[in-house]
PDB file of C-alpha atoms and ligand atoms in Angstrom:
ATOM      1  CA  MET A   1       0.075   0.047   0.013  1.00 41.00           C
ATOM      2  CA  ASN A   2       1.175   3.444  -0.775  1.00 40.00           C
ATOM      3  CA  PRO A   3       2.552   5.303   2.446  1.00 41.00           C
ATOM      4  CA  THR A   4      -0.151   7.887   2.137  1.00 38.00           C
ATOM      5  CA  CYS A   5      -2.934   5.439   1.219  1.00 41.00           C
ATOM      6  CA  LYS A   6      -6.032   5.303   3.610  1.00 45.00           C
ATOM      7  CA  LYS A   7      -9.187   3.400   2.857  1.00 46.00           C
ATOM      8  CA  ARG A   8     -12.317   2.728   4.639  1.00 44.00           C
ATOM      9  CA  LEU A   9     -13.897  -0.862   4.519  1.00 51.00           C
ATOM     10  CA  GLY A  10     -17.367  -0.020   5.821  1.00 55.00           C
ATOM     11  CA  ALA A  11     -16.712   1.522   9.224  1.00 66.00           C
ATOM     12  CA  ILE A  12     -13.106   0.039   9.287  1.00 79.00           C
ATOM     13  CA  ARG A  13     -10.395   2.573   8.807  1.00 93.00           C
ATOM     14  CA  LEU A  14      -6.906   1.551   7.466  1.00 97.00           C
ATOM     15  CA  GLU A  15      -4.017   3.828   7.324  1.00 98.00           C
ATOM     16  CA  ILE A  16      -0.284   3.660   6.818  1.00 98.00           C
ATOM     17  CA  MET A  17       1.035   5.521   9.787  1.00 98.00           C
ATOM     18  CA  LYS A  18       4.472   6.913  10.345  1.00 98.00           C
ATOM     19  CA  VAL A  19       6.830   5.883  13.159  1.00 98.00           C
ATOM     20  CA  VAL A  20       7.842   9.048  14.824  1.00 98.00           C
ATOM     21  CA  ALA A  21       9.880   7.414  17.588  1.00 98.00           C
ATOM     22  CA  GLN A  22      10.518   4.314  19.596  1.00 98.00           C
ATOM     23  CA  GLU A  23      12.148   3.758  22.917  1.00 98.00           C
ATOM     24  CA  GLU A  24      12.593   0.878  25.235  1.00 98.00           C
ATOM     25  CA  ILE A  25      11.164   2.340  28.608  1.00 97.00           C
ATOM     26  CA  ALA A  26      11.676  -0.808  30.698  1.00 96.00           C
ATOM     27  CA  PRO A  27      13.177  -4.348  29.969  1.00 96.00           C
ATOM     28  CA  ALA A  28      11.327  -5.635  27.022  1.00 98.00           C
ATOM     29  CA  ILE A  29       8.733  -2.803  27.129  1.00 98.00           C
ATOM     30  CA  PHE A  30       8.520  -0.318  24.321  1.00 98.00           C
ATOM     31  CA  GLU A  31       6.932   2.996  23.644  1.00 98.00           C
ATOM     32  CA  LEU A  32       6.105   3.593  20.011  1.00 98.00           C
ATOM     33  CA  VAL A  33       4.900   6.948  18.709  1.00 98.00           C
ATOM     34  CA  LEU A  34       2.731   6.981  15.556  1.00 98.00           C
ATOM     35  CA  GLU A  35       1.629   9.798  13.327  1.00 98.00           C
ATOM     36  CA  GLY A  36      -1.293   9.943  11.101  1.00 98.00           C
ATOM     37  CA  GLU A  37      -4.901  11.222  10.275  1.00 97.00           C
ATOM     38  CA  MET A  38      -6.350   8.470  12.301  1.00 97.00           C
ATOM     39  CA  VAL A  39      -5.401   9.972  15.567  1.00 98.00           C
ATOM     40  CA  GLU A  40      -8.274  12.589  15.165  1.00 97.00           C
ATOM     41  CA  ALA A  41     -10.738   9.711  15.636  1.00 97.00           C
ATOM     42  CA  MET A  42      -9.075   7.997  18.570  1.00 98.00           C
ATOM     43  CA  ARG A  43     -10.655   7.899  22.098  1.00 98.00           C
ATOM     44  CA  ALA A  44      -9.186   6.759  25.356  1.00 98.00           C
ATOM     45  CA  GLY A  45      -9.435   2.885  25.985  1.00 98.00           C
ATOM     46  CA  GLN A  46      -9.502   2.132  22.168  1.00 98.00           C
ATOM     47  CA  PHE A  47      -6.884  -0.044  20.441  1.00 98.00           C
ATOM     48  CA  LEU A  48      -5.059  -0.258  17.258  1.00 98.00           C
ATOM     49  CA  HIS A  49      -4.960  -3.500  15.071  1.00 98.00           C
ATOM     50  CA  LEU A  50      -1.377  -3.554  13.873  1.00 98.00           C
ATOM     51  CA  ARG A  51      -0.136  -5.587  10.802  1.00 98.00           C
ATOM     52  CA  VAL A  52       3.205  -7.144  11.540  1.00 98.00           C
ATOM     53  CA  PRO A  53       5.576  -5.933   8.902  1.00 96.00           C
ATOM     54  CA  ASP A  54       6.612  -9.507   7.942  1.00 95.00           C
ATOM     55  CA  ASP A  55       4.460 -11.698   5.567  1.00 92.00           C
ATOM     56  CA  ALA A  56       5.005 -14.723   7.622  1.00 94.00           C
ATOM     57  CA  HIS A  57       2.600 -13.116  10.294  1.00 94.00           C
ATOM     58  CA  LEU A  58      -0.848 -12.999   8.729  1.00 92.00           C
ATOM     59  CA  LEU A  59      -2.793 -11.927  11.854  1.00 96.00           C
ATOM     60  CA  ARG A  60      -2.726  -8.446  13.062  1.00 97.00           C
ATOM     61  CA  ARG A  61      -1.755  -7.730  16.787  1.00 98.00           C
ATOM     62  CA  PRO A  62      -4.000  -5.455  18.991  1.00 98.00           C
ATOM     63  CA  ILE A  63      -2.324  -2.847  21.125  1.00 98.00           C
ATOM     64  CA  SER A  64      -4.083  -0.188  23.343  1.00 98.00           C
ATOM     65  CA  ILE A  65      -3.743   3.440  22.662  1.00 98.00           C
ATOM     66  CA  SER A  66      -1.830   4.917  25.720  1.00 98.00           C
ATOM     67  CA  SER A  67      -1.997   8.651  25.002  1.00 98.00           C
ATOM     68  CA  ILE A  68      -3.408  10.789  22.073  1.00 98.00           C
ATOM     69  CA  ASP A  69      -1.840  14.012  20.849  1.00 98.00           C
ATOM     70  CA  LYS A  70      -4.505  15.480  18.234  1.00 98.00           C
ATOM     71  CA  ALA A  71      -2.729  18.672  17.724  1.00 98.00           C
ATOM     72  CA  ASN A  72       0.290  16.779  16.503  1.00 98.00           C
ATOM     73  CA  GLU A  73      -1.649  13.954  15.053  1.00 98.00           C
ATOM     74  CA  GLN A  74       0.407  11.615  17.120  1.00 98.00           C
ATOM     75  CA  CYS A  75      -0.410   8.749  19.524  1.00 98.00           C
ATOM     76  CA  HIS A  76       1.706   6.689  21.818  1.00 98.00           C
ATOM     77  CA  LEU A  77       1.434   2.812  22.182  1.00 98.00           C
ATOM     78  CA  ILE A  78       3.211   0.957  25.008  1.00 98.00           C
ATOM     79  CA  TYR A  79       3.885  -2.937  24.523  1.00 98.00           C
ATOM     80  CA  ARG A  80       5.748  -5.694  25.867  1.00 98.00           C
ATOM     81  CA  ILE A  81       7.641  -8.157  23.717  1.00 98.00           C
ATOM     82  CA  GLU A  82       5.519 -11.475  23.979  1.00 98.00           C
ATOM     83  CA  GLY A  83       6.365 -13.317  20.844  1.00 97.00           C
ATOM     84  CA  ALA A  84       7.350 -12.901  17.241  1.00 97.00           C
ATOM     85  CA  GLY A  85       5.037 -10.038  16.342  1.00 98.00           C
ATOM     86  CA  THR A  86       5.872  -7.691  19.199  1.00 98.00           C
ATOM     87  CA  ALA A  87       9.515  -8.638  18.691  1.00 98.00           C
ATOM     88  CA  ILE A  88       9.208  -7.322  15.063  1.00 98.00           C
ATOM     89  CA  PHE A  89       7.455  -4.116  16.148  1.00 98.00           C
ATOM     90  CA  SER A  90      10.362  -3.466  18.458  1.00 98.00           C
ATOM     91  CA  THR A  91      12.714  -3.089  15.513  1.00 98.00           C
ATOM     92  CA  LEU A  92      10.773  -0.280  13.927  1.00 98.00           C
ATOM     93  CA  SER A  93      12.422   3.213  14.086  1.00 98.00           C
ATOM     94  CA  GLN A  94      11.803   6.830  13.132  1.00 98.00           C
ATOM     95  CA  GLY A  95      10.723   6.979   9.454  1.00 97.00           C
ATOM     96  CA  ASP A  96       9.460   3.566   9.203  1.00 98.00           C
ATOM     97  CA  THR A  97       5.800   2.977   8.597  1.00 98.00           C
ATOM     98  CA  LEU A  98       3.191   0.631   9.995  1.00 98.00           C
ATOM     99  CA  ASP A  99      -0.095  -0.666   8.566  1.00 98.00           C
ATOM    100  CA  VAL A 100      -2.767   0.178  11.134  1.00 98.00           C
ATOM    101  CA  MET A 101      -6.531  -0.728  11.481  1.00 98.00           C
ATOM    102  CA  GLY A 102      -8.531   1.397  13.846  1.00 94.00           C
ATOM    103  CA  PRO A 103      -9.228   3.020  16.162  1.00 98.00           C
ATOM    104  CA  GLN A 104     -10.944  -0.222  17.286  1.00 97.00           C
ATOM    105  CA  GLY A 105     -13.312  -0.886  20.139  1.00 97.00           C
ATOM    106  CA  ASN A 106     -15.588   1.185  22.430  1.00 96.00           C
ATOM    107  CA  GLY A 107     -13.114   3.003  24.630  1.00 97.00           C
ATOM    108  CA  PHE A 108     -13.919   4.231  28.159  1.00 98.00           C
ATOM    109  CA  ASP A 109     -16.924   6.283  29.082  1.00 98.00           C
ATOM    110  CA  LEU A 110     -15.576   9.478  30.532  1.00 98.00           C
ATOM    111  CA  SER A 111     -18.722  11.444  30.347  1.00 98.00           C
ATOM    112  CA  ASP A 112     -20.655  13.406  33.199  1.00 97.00           C
ATOM    113  CA  LEU A 113     -17.621  13.719  35.519  1.00 98.00           C
ATOM    114  CA  ASP A 114     -16.569  17.011  36.817  1.00 97.00           C
ATOM    115  CA  GLU A 115     -14.809  18.951  39.658  1.00 98.00           C
ATOM    116  CA  GLN A 116     -17.124  17.251  42.193  1.00 97.00           C
ATOM    117  CA  SER A 117     -16.256  13.874  40.994  1.00 98.00           C
ATOM    118  CA  GLN A 118     -13.643  11.388  42.341  1.00 98.00           C
ATOM    119  CA  VAL A 119     -12.411   8.255  40.316  1.00 98.00           C
ATOM    120  CA  LEU A 120     -10.238   5.403  40.963  1.00 98.00           C
ATOM    121  CA  LEU A 121      -7.884   4.148  38.190  1.00 98.00           C
ATOM    122  CA  VAL A 122      -6.449   0.598  38.748  1.00 98.00           C
ATOM    123  CA  GLY A 123      -3.787  -0.720  36.355  1.00 98.00           C
ATOM    124  CA  GLY A 124      -1.415  -3.796  36.274  1.00 98.00           C
ATOM    125  CA  GLY A 125       1.704  -4.408  34.366  1.00 98.00           C
ATOM    126  CA  ILE A 126       1.179  -3.715  30.801  1.00 98.00           C
ATOM    127  CA  GLY A 127      -2.323  -2.920  31.440  1.00 98.00           C
ATOM    128  CA  VAL A 128      -1.314   0.425  32.730  1.00 98.00           C
ATOM    129  CA  PRO A 129      -0.785   2.330  29.553  1.00 98.00           C
ATOM    130  CA  PRO A 130      -4.395   2.920  28.388  1.00 98.00           C
ATOM    131  CA  LEU A 131      -5.134   4.557  31.785  1.00 98.00           C
ATOM    132  CA  LEU A 132      -2.664   7.412  30.902  1.00 98.00           C
ATOM    133  CA  GLU A 133      -5.177   8.986  28.498  1.00 98.00           C
ATOM    134  CA  VAL A 134      -7.909   8.525  30.838  1.00 98.00           C
ATOM    135  CA  ALA A 135      -6.071  10.190  33.734  1.00 98.00           C
ATOM    136  CA  LYS A 136      -5.047  12.987  31.480  1.00 98.00           C
ATOM    137  CA  GLU A 137      -8.597  13.701  30.148  1.00 98.00           C
ATOM    138  CA  LEU A 138     -10.257  13.391  33.602  1.00 98.00           C
ATOM    139  CA  TYR A 139      -7.546  15.644  35.197  1.00 98.00           C
ATOM    140  CA  ALA A 140      -8.321  18.273  32.575  1.00 98.00           C
ATOM    141  CA  SER A 141     -12.040  18.158  33.470  1.00 98.00           C
ATOM    142  CA  GLY A 142     -11.048  18.939  37.156  1.00 98.00           C
ATOM    143  CA  VAL A 143     -11.875  15.331  38.294  1.00 98.00           C
ATOM    144  CA  LYS A 144      -9.972  14.055  41.470  1.00 98.00           C
ATOM    145  CA  VAL A 145      -8.059  11.053  40.243  1.00 98.00           C
ATOM    146  CA  VAL A 146      -6.507   8.260  42.464  1.00 98.00           C
ATOM    147  CA  ILE A 147      -4.404   5.778  40.796  1.00 98.00           C
ATOM    148  CA  VAL A 148      -3.379   2.363  41.969  1.00 98.00           C
ATOM    149  CA  LEU A 149      -0.703   0.476  39.910  1.00 98.00           C
ATOM    150  CA  GLY A 150       0.528  -3.209  40.440  1.00 98.00           C
ATOM    151  CA  PHE A 151       3.725  -4.626  38.985  1.00 98.00           C
ATOM    152  CA  ALA A 152       5.612  -7.961  39.460  1.00 97.00           C
ATOM    153  CA  THR A 153       8.866  -6.133  40.386  1.00 98.00           C
ATOM    154  CA  LYS A 154      10.512  -2.757  40.523  1.00 98.00           C
ATOM    155  CA  ASP A 155      12.081  -3.316  36.915  1.00 97.00           C
ATOM    156  CA  ALA A 156       8.603  -3.514  35.430  1.00 97.00           C
ATOM    157  CA  VAL A 157       7.295  -0.316  36.930  1.00 98.00           C
ATOM    158  CA  ILE A 158       6.191   2.105  34.090  1.00 98.00           C
ATOM    159  CA  LEU A 159       4.275   5.392  33.785  1.00 98.00           C
ATOM    160  CA  GLU A 160       4.397   6.253  37.468  1.00 98.00           C
ATOM    161  CA  LYS A 161       5.822   9.699  37.041  1.00 98.00           C
ATOM    162  CA  GLU A 162       3.510  10.382  34.059  1.00 98.00           C
ATOM    163  CA  LEU A 163       0.439   9.465  35.861  1.00 98.00           C
ATOM    164  CA  ALA A 164       1.614  11.349  39.055  1.00 98.00           C
ATOM    165  CA  GLN A 165       0.987  14.588  36.969  1.00 98.00           C
ATOM    166  CA  TYR A 166      -2.798  13.785  37.136  1.00 98.00           C
ATOM    167  CA  GLY A 167      -3.427  12.388  40.493  1.00 98.00           C
ATOM    168  CA  GLN A 168      -2.186  10.581  43.614  1.00 98.00           C
ATOM    169  CA  VAL A 169      -0.309   7.437  42.663  1.00 98.00           C
ATOM    170  CA  PHE A 170       0.036   4.289  44.645  1.00 98.00           C
ATOM    171  CA  VAL A 171       2.391   1.514  43.575  1.00 98.00           C
ATOM    172  CA  THR A 172       2.563  -2.089  44.614  1.00 98.00           C
ATOM    173  CA  THR A 173       4.964  -4.837  43.581  1.00 98.00           C
ATOM    174  CA  ASP A 174       4.503  -8.553  44.116  1.00 98.00           C
ATOM    175  CA  ASP A 175       7.924  -9.077  45.593  1.00 98.00           C
ATOM    176  CA  GLY A 176       7.922  -5.702  47.552  1.00 98.00           C
ATOM    177  CA  SER A 177      10.988  -4.430  45.644  1.00 98.00           C
ATOM    178  CA  TYR A 178       9.188  -1.205  45.181  1.00 98.00           C
ATOM    179  CA  GLY A 179       6.172   0.531  46.808  1.00 98.00           C
ATOM    180  CA  THR A 180       3.796  -1.663  48.908  1.00 98.00           C
ATOM    181  CA  LYS A 181       4.287  -5.303  48.867  1.00 98.00           C
ATOM    182  CA  GLY A 182       1.463  -7.339  47.443  1.00 98.00           C
ATOM    183  CA  ASN A 183      -1.064  -6.696  44.834  1.00 97.00           C
ATOM    184  CA  VAL A 184      -3.456  -3.778  44.247  1.00 98.00           C
ATOM    185  CA  SER A 185      -6.055  -5.047  46.628  1.00 98.00           C
ATOM    186  CA  VAL A 186      -3.613  -4.311  49.502  1.00 97.00           C
ATOM    187  CA  VAL A 187      -4.019  -0.608  48.934  1.00 98.00           C
ATOM    188  CA  ILE A 188      -7.574  -0.571  47.542  1.00 97.00           C
ATOM    189  CA  LYS A 189      -9.169  -2.153  50.637  1.00 95.00           C
ATOM    190  CA  ASP A 190      -7.723   0.674  52.834  1.00 95.00           C
ATOM    191  CA  LEU A 191      -8.842   3.608  50.535  1.00 95.00           C
ATOM    192  CA  ASP A 192     -11.407   5.255  52.580  1.00 79.00           C
ATOM    193  CA  SER A 193     -13.429   6.972  49.638  1.00 79.00           C
ATOM    194  CA  GLN A 194     -16.613   6.490  47.568  1.00 91.00           C
ATOM    195  CA  PHE A 195     -15.627   6.700  43.878  1.00 97.00           C
ATOM    196  CA  ASP A 196     -17.959   7.970  41.164  1.00 98.00           C
ATOM    197  CA  ALA A 197     -16.345   5.845  38.749  1.00 98.00           C
ATOM    198  CA  VAL A 198     -13.599   3.121  38.554  1.00 98.00           C
ATOM    199  CA  TYR A 199     -11.474   2.431  35.430  1.00 98.00           C
ATOM    200  CA  SER A 200      -9.234  -0.740  35.283  1.00 98.00           C
ATOM    201  CA  CYS A 201      -7.044  -2.537  32.977  1.00 98.00           C
ATOM    202  CA  GLY A 202      -4.648  -5.485  33.817  1.00 98.00           C
ATOM    203  CA  ALA A 203      -4.125  -9.205  33.961  1.00 97.00           C
ATOM    204  CA  PRO A 204      -6.943 -11.581  34.253  1.00 97.00           C
ATOM    205  CA  GLY A 205      -6.494 -12.094  38.191  1.00 97.00           C
ATOM    206  CA  MET A 206      -6.757  -8.264  38.739  1.00 98.00           C
ATOM    207  CA  MET A 207      -9.732  -7.906  36.397  1.00 98.00           C
ATOM    208  CA  LYS A 208     -11.559 -10.636  38.377  1.00 98.00           C
ATOM    209  CA  TYR A 209     -10.803  -8.881  41.530  1.00 98.00           C
ATOM    210  CA  ILE A 210     -12.148  -5.498  40.354  1.00 98.00           C
ATOM    211  CA  ASN A 211     -15.244  -7.290  38.736  1.00 98.00           C
ATOM    212  CA  GLN A 212     -15.986  -8.815  42.220  1.00 97.00           C
ATOM    213  CA  THR A 213     -15.160  -5.883  44.397  1.00 97.00           C
ATOM    214  CA  PHE A 214     -17.291  -3.402  42.265  1.00 97.00           C
ATOM    215  CA  TYR A 215     -19.697  -5.951  40.672  1.00 96.00           C
ATOM    216  CA  ASP A 216     -22.799  -3.589  41.191  1.00 95.00           C
ATOM    217  CA  HIS A 217     -20.992  -0.264  40.856  1.00 97.00           C
ATOM    218  CA  PRO A 218     -22.904   1.583  38.206  1.00 96.00           C
ATOM    219  CA  ARG A 219     -19.647   2.941  36.763  1.00 98.00           C
ATOM    220  CA  ALA A 220     -16.959   0.567  37.168  1.00 98.00           C
ATOM    221  CA  TYR A 221     -15.154  -0.515  33.894  1.00 98.00           C
ATOM    222  CA  LEU A 222     -12.737  -3.313  32.914  1.00 98.00           C
ATOM    223  CA  SER A 223     -10.606  -3.172  29.787  1.00 98.00           C
ATOM    224  CA  LEU A 224     -10.214  -6.721  28.771  1.00 98.00           C
ATOM    225  CA  GLU A 225      -8.072  -8.804  26.609  1.00 96.00           C
ATOM    226  CA  SER A 226      -8.469 -11.951  24.526  1.00 95.00           C
ATOM    227  CA  ARG A 227      -6.817 -13.578  21.621  1.00 94.00           C
ATOM    228  CA  MET A 228      -8.082 -11.865  18.465  1.00 96.00           C
ATOM    229  CA  ALA A 229      -8.111 -12.662  14.766  1.00 96.00           C
ATOM    230  CA  CYS A 230     -10.128 -10.160  12.634  1.00 96.00           C
ATOM    231  CA  GLY A 231     -10.294  -7.553  15.392  1.00 97.00           C
ATOM    232  CA  MET A 232     -13.380  -6.095  13.778  1.00 95.00           C
ATOM    233  CA  GLY A 233     -16.313  -8.127  15.074  1.00 95.00           C
ATOM    234  CA  ALA A 234     -16.650 -10.750  12.239  1.00 95.00           C
ATOM    235  CA  CYS A 235     -14.988 -13.913  13.343  1.00 96.00           C
ATOM    236  CA  TYR A 236     -16.147 -14.384  16.950  1.00 96.00           C
ATOM    237  CA  ALA A 237     -12.575 -15.488  18.101  1.00 97.00           C
ATOM    238  CA  CYS A 238     -12.739 -13.126  20.951  1.00 98.00           C
ATOM    239  CA  VAL A 239     -15.874 -13.779  22.633  1.00 97.00           C
ATOM    240  CA  LEU A 240     -16.874 -13.704  26.368  1.00 97.00           C
ATOM    241  CA  LYS A 241     -20.022 -15.005  27.999  1.00 96.00           C
ATOM    242  CA  VAL A 242     -22.564 -12.949  29.521  1.00 96.00           C
ATOM    243  CA  PRO A 243     -23.880 -13.929  33.130  1.00 95.00           C
ATOM    244  CA  GLU A 244     -26.856 -16.239  33.228  1.00 90.00           C
ATOM    245  CA  SER A 245     -27.065 -16.599  29.523  1.00 89.00           C
ATOM    246  CA  GLU A 246     -26.206 -19.512  27.375  1.00 88.00           C
ATOM    247  CA  THR A 247     -26.882 -17.839  23.992  1.00 90.00           C
ATOM    248  CA  VAL A 248     -25.481 -14.161  24.380  1.00 92.00           C
ATOM    249  CA  SER A 249     -21.871 -13.375  24.046  1.00 95.00           C
ATOM    250  CA  GLN A 250     -19.858 -10.257  23.733  1.00 97.00           C
ATOM    251  CA  ARG A 251     -16.911  -9.672  21.331  1.00 97.00           C
ATOM    252  CA  VAL A 252     -13.955  -8.099  23.120  1.00 98.00           C
ATOM    253  CA  CYS A 253     -12.976  -6.443  19.831  1.00 97.00           C
ATOM    254  CA  GLU A 254     -16.261  -4.889  18.942  1.00 96.00           C
ATOM    255  CA  ASP A 255     -18.539  -4.741  22.025  1.00 97.00           C
ATOM    256  CA  GLY A 256     -15.230  -4.011  24.195  1.00 97.00           C
ATOM    257  CA  PRO A 257     -12.578  -4.107  25.092  1.00 98.00           C
ATOM    258  CA  VAL A 258     -14.249  -2.044  27.879  1.00 98.00           C
ATOM    259  CA  PHE A 259     -17.028  -3.644  29.687  1.00 98.00           C
ATOM    260  CA  ARG A 260     -18.890  -2.586  32.810  1.00 98.00           C
ATOM    261  CA  THR A 261     -18.417  -4.851  35.910  1.00 98.00           C
ATOM    262  CA  GLY A 262     -20.895  -7.641  36.227  1.00 97.00           C
ATOM    263  CA  THR A 263     -21.782  -7.641  32.462  1.00 97.00           C
ATOM    264  CA  VAL A 264     -19.358 -10.446  31.312  1.00 97.00           C
ATOM    265  CA  VAL A 265     -18.212 -13.695  32.735  1.00 96.00           C
ATOM    266  CA  LEU A 266     -14.537 -13.770  33.661  1.00 96.00           C
TER     267      LEU A 266
HETATM  268  C1  LIG B 301      -7.676  -5.150  23.187  1.00 71.16           C
HETATM  269  C2  LIG B 301      -6.171  -5.450  23.551  1.00 71.16           C
HETATM  270  C3  LIG B 301      -5.242  -4.540  23.735  1.00 71.16           C
HETATM  271  C4  LIG B 301      -3.947  -4.912  24.050  1.00 71.16           C
HETATM  272  N1  LIG B 301      -3.039  -3.882  24.387  1.00 71.16           N
HETATM  273  C5  LIG B 301      -1.892  -4.214  24.659  1.00 71.16           C
HETATM  274  C6  LIG B 301      -1.062  -3.208  24.928  1.00 71.16           C
HETATM  275  O1  LIG B 301      -1.243  -1.983  25.087  1.00 71.16           O
HETATM  276  N2  LIG B 301       0.373  -3.525  25.359  1.00 71.16           N
HETATM  277  C7  LIG B 301       0.790  -4.828  25.215  1.00 71.16           C
HETATM  278  O2  LIG B 301       2.002  -5.135  25.401  1.00 71.16           O
HETATM  279  N3  LIG B 301      -0.014  -5.649  24.785  1.00 71.16           N
HETATM  280  C8  LIG B 301      -1.302  -5.509  24.517  1.00 71.16           C
HETATM  281  N4  LIG B 301      -2.248  -6.668  24.231  1.00 71.16           N
HETATM  282  C9  LIG B 301      -1.748  -7.987  23.986  1.00 71.16           C
HETATM  283  C10 LIG B 301      -0.886  -7.989  22.638  1.00 71.16           C
HETATM  284  O3  LIG B 301      -1.933  -8.007  21.606  1.00 71.16           O
HETATM  285  C11 LIG B 301      -0.184  -9.400  22.607  1.00 71.16           C
HETATM  286  O4  LIG B 301       0.791  -9.398  23.564  1.00 71.16           O
HETATM  287  C12 LIG B 301       0.349  -9.603  21.250  1.00 71.16           C
HETATM  288  O5  LIG B 301      -0.618  -9.748  20.127  1.00 71.16           O
HETATM  289  C13 LIG B 301       1.252 -10.690  21.167  1.00 71.16           C
HETATM  290  O6  LIG B 301       1.678 -10.873  19.848  1.00 71.16           O
HETATM  291  P1  LIG B 301       3.121 -11.647  19.538  1.00 71.16           P
HETATM  292  O7  LIG B 301       3.137 -11.954  18.079  1.00 71.16           O
HETATM  293  O8  LIG B 301       4.218 -10.861  20.156  1.00 71.16           O
HETATM  294  O9  LIG B 301       2.964 -12.849  20.336  1.00 71.16           O
HETATM  295  P2  LIG B 301       2.341 -14.291  19.976  1.00 71.16           P
HETATM  296  O10 LIG B 301       3.505 -15.109  19.417  1.00 71.16           O
HETATM  297  O11 LIG B 301       1.052 -14.141  19.141  1.00 71.16           O
HETATM  298  O12 LIG B 301       2.043 -14.690  21.439  1.00 71.16           O
HETATM  299  C14 LIG B 301       2.982 -14.806  22.523  1.00 71.16           C
HETATM  300  C15 LIG B 301       2.346 -15.097  23.787  1.00 71.16           C
HETATM  301  O13 LIG B 301       1.392 -13.928  24.197  1.00 71.16           O
HETATM  302  C16 LIG B 301       0.105 -14.449  24.252  1.00 71.16           C
HETATM  303  N5  LIG B 301      -0.913 -13.558  23.661  1.00 71.16           N
HETATM  304  C17 LIG B 301      -0.857 -13.354  22.406  1.00 71.16           C
HETATM  305  N6  LIG B 301      -1.917 -12.598  22.138  1.00 71.16           N
HETATM  306  C18 LIG B 301      -2.492 -12.250  23.372  1.00 71.16           C
HETATM  307  C19 LIG B 301      -3.680 -11.559  23.851  1.00 71.16           C
HETATM  308  N7  LIG B 301      -4.350 -10.809  23.015  1.00 71.16           N
HETATM  309  N8  LIG B 301      -3.873 -11.600  25.178  1.00 71.16           N
HETATM  310  C20 LIG B 301      -3.293 -12.231  26.018  1.00 71.16           C
HETATM  311  N9  LIG B 301      -2.145 -12.965  25.703  1.00 71.16           N
HETATM  312  C21 LIG B 301      -1.802 -12.883  24.366  1.00 71.16           C
HETATM  313  C22 LIG B 301       0.158 -15.822  23.637  1.00 71.16           C
HETATM  314  O14 LIG B 301      -0.748 -16.742  24.243  1.00 71.16           O
HETATM  315  C23 LIG B 301       1.500 -16.263  23.862  1.00 71.16           C
HETATM  316  O15 LIG B 301       1.765 -16.922  25.033  1.00 71.16           O
HETATM  317  C24 LIG B 301      -3.534  -6.210  23.926  1.00 71.16           C
HETATM  318  C25 LIG B 301      -4.389  -7.229  23.557  1.00 71.16           C
HETATM  319  C26 LIG B 301      -5.738  -6.811  23.328  1.00 71.16           C
HETATM  320  C27 LIG B 301      -6.849  -7.928  22.907  1.00 71.16           C
HETATM  321  S1  LIG B 302     -11.503 -10.879  16.749  1.00 71.16           S
HETATM  322 FE1  LIG B 302     -12.903 -11.397  15.192  1.00 71.16          FE
HETATM  323  S2  LIG B 302     -14.801 -10.966  16.320  1.00 71.16           S
HETATM  324 FE2  LIG B 302     -13.192 -10.193  17.705  1.00 71.16          FE
END
């Protein structure tokens, strides 16, 4: 495809985006900055479906949008090397291009929150990045933001300083090498506040904990992952069950990746 070529397949947008920068911000964790017209349409919590620039890998890889800079038509993605696809992404550098489908998914609902509101953000490991744009936008609306981050070890801690610009940050590590020892529940159970909304993204265990703890909360959100193929709602590779239903399911790529607590089976 020509570097400037963009096309729409129904509601699906494809664009060859430009790599502006890439940096390793923690061991095996990279921050990739992309530029293109698609940025104008991006919302917090959506993801991009990236074509691996190697014909041996047919399926695209989903990566969340970490932050959005509409003025400069740039967005930041933060990903960890897991296998061949993400290893190839890590070799990209300034001036390269990437075939991008998106922005995909529903994103977080940040509406109806203001100076009177207090929200809780909970992120774990490589699930922290999409919360950066959430924190930035809520802070800009005057919302009080409390952020609890959980990591395996000190080495894996990312975005603590960036998030601290927007709210009070608590960090936990499983081995106690940084912050409070344990997982995020150790901090959350002692927070003496009522939150108007809860936004979370992390590993399956953390998502189960948030789902249970805030099951009936009217505005508690989970950003979920699943193995994906088409990434556009057609193949049903990414479905989750709905409580008390054998027939209804939800597609992570199209109906999510953000779901309200209590609405899907984890
Ligand atoms: C909506 C969504 C948003 C995501 N956002 C991010 C992000 O911001 N940063 C990030 O680092 N990763 C993110 N992921 C996970 C990322 O898509 C996978 O790590 C990536 O596709 C792995 O590709 P690979 O070719 O490197 O590894 P593969 O060779 O495809 O897989 C390597 C290992 O990773 C596991 N894996 C692959 N895909 C997934 C997946 N979707 N979920 C869980 N495990 C998987 C495989 O089971 C295998 O063990 C997201 C996934 C989804 C569904
Ligand atoms: S990945 Fe095909 S429907 Fe979600």
